[in-house]
């Protein structure tokens, strides 16, 4: 099992790809992350997370959903910025999927 603390799957998308906006280069850079996306509610902290089951490697992508996360849906993309250092200060991460895939997240 991926996470024994998962209580509920709130929303999902069958297939997504992750990109990062490089602020210095003003270019989108594709990350080595692609697969199914799940917005999950957990029994313990952190209570809410986005999880991508990565089919390109054994490293899944997990992003904690918190007050500093700024999210915007712009079909077919879900864009967000956050306060952690995973993609670097001021970076924007974009999750791309089919046009209707994020209807439950909007």
Coordinates of C-alpha atoms in Angstrom, one line a residue:
X1 CA 0.0 0.0 0.0
X2 CA 1.2 3.5 -0.8
X3 CA 0.0 5.2 2.4
X4 CA -1.8 3.3 5.2
X5 CA -3.1 6.7 6.6
X6 CA -5.3 7.4 3.5
X7 CA -8.9 7.8 4.7
X8 CA -10.6 9.1 1.5
X9 CA -9.8 9.8 -2.2
X10 CA -11.5 13.2 -2.7
X11 CA -10.7 13.6 -6.5
X12 CA -8.6 12.0 -9.1
X13 CA -7.3 12.3 -12.7
X14 CA -6.4 9.2 -14.7
X15 CA -3.2 10.7 -16.3
X16 CA -1.2 13.8 -15.5
X17 CA 2.3 15.2 -16.3
X18 CA 4.2 17.7 -14.1
X19 CA 6.0 20.8 -15.3
X20 CA 7.9 23.4 -13.4
X21 CA 8.3 27.1 -14.4
X22 CA 11.9 28.2 -14.2
X23 CA 11.6 31.8 -13.0
X24 CA 15.2 32.6 -14.1
X25 CA 14.9 31.1 -17.5
X26 CA 11.2 31.9 -18.0
X27 CA 10.6 28.4 -19.4
X28 CA 8.5 25.4 -18.5
X29 CA 10.6 22.3 -17.6
X30 CA 9.0 18.9 -17.7
X31 CA 9.6 16.9 -14.6
X32 CA 10.2 13.1 -14.6
X33 CA 6.7 12.6 -13.1
X34 CA 3.7 11.2 -15.0
X35 CA 0.8 9.0 -13.9
X36 CA -2.5 9.0 -12.0
X37 CA -3.3 12.0 -9.6
X38 CA -5.2 11.6 -6.4
X39 CA -6.3 14.3 -4.0
X40 CA -6.4 12.4 -0.7
X41 CA -7.6 13.0 2.9
X42 CA -5.4 11.3 5.5
X43 CA -6.2 10.1 9.1
X44 CA -3.0 11.8 10.4
X45 CA -1.0 15.0 9.6
X46 CA -0.7 16.2 7.0
X47 CA -4.4 15.8 6.5
X48 CA -4.6 16.6 2.7
X49 CA -2.2 15.7 0.0
X50 CA -1.9 15.5 -3.8
X51 CA -0.3 12.2 -4.9
X52 CA 0.9 11.2 -8.3
X53 CA 1.6 7.5 -8.8
X54 CA 4.6 8.0 -11.0
X55 CA 4.8 5.5 -13.8
X56 CA 8.2 6.8 -15.0
X57 CA 10.1 5.9 -11.8
X58 CA 9.6 4.4 -8.4
X59 CA 9.5 7.9 -6.9
X60 CA 5.9 9.1 -6.5
X61 CA 5.1 12.8 -6.2
X62 CA 3.5 13.9 -2.9
X63 CA 2.5 17.5 -2.3
X64 CA 1.0 18.6 1.0
X65 CA -2.1 20.8 0.6
X66 CA -1.7 23.7 3.1
X67 CA -2.6 27.3 3.6
X68 CA 0.4 28.6 1.6
X69 CA -0.6 26.6 -1.5
X70 CA -2.1 28.8 -4.2
X71 CA -4.0 26.8 -6.8
X72 CA -5.7 27.8 -10.1
X73 CA -7.4 25.6 -12.6
X74 CA -7.1 26.6 -16.2
X75 CA -8.2 23.5 -18.2
X76 CA -6.5 21.4 -19.1
X77 CA -4.0 22.6 -16.4
X78 CA -3.9 22.8 -12.7
X79 CA -1.3 25.4 -11.6
X80 CA 0.0 26.0 -8.1
X81 CA 2.7 27.7 -6.2
X82 CA 3.8 26.7 -2.7
X83 CA 6.1 27.5 0.2
X84 CA 8.3 24.4 0.2
X85 CA 11.7 24.1 -1.5
X86 CA 10.8 21.1 -3.8
X87 CA 10.7 23.2 -6.9
X88 CA 12.6 26.3 -5.6
X89 CA 11.5 29.6 -4.4
X90 CA 9.0 31.4 -6.5
X91 CA 8.5 28.4 -8.8
X92 CA 5.2 27.4 -10.2
X93 CA 4.3 23.8 -10.8
X94 CA 1.8 22.8 -13.5
X95 CA -0.1 19.6 -13.6
X96 CA -1.4 18.9 -17.1
X97 CA -4.2 16.5 -17.8
X98 CA -7.3 16.0 -20.0
X99 CA -9.7 19.0 -20.2
X100 CA -12.3 17.5 -17.9
X101 CA -10.0 15.7 -15.6
X102 CA -9.9 18.3 -12.9
X103 CA -13.6 19.1 -12.7
X104 CA -13.8 17.6 -9.1
X105 CA -10.9 19.9 -8.0
X106 CA -12.3 23.2 -9.3

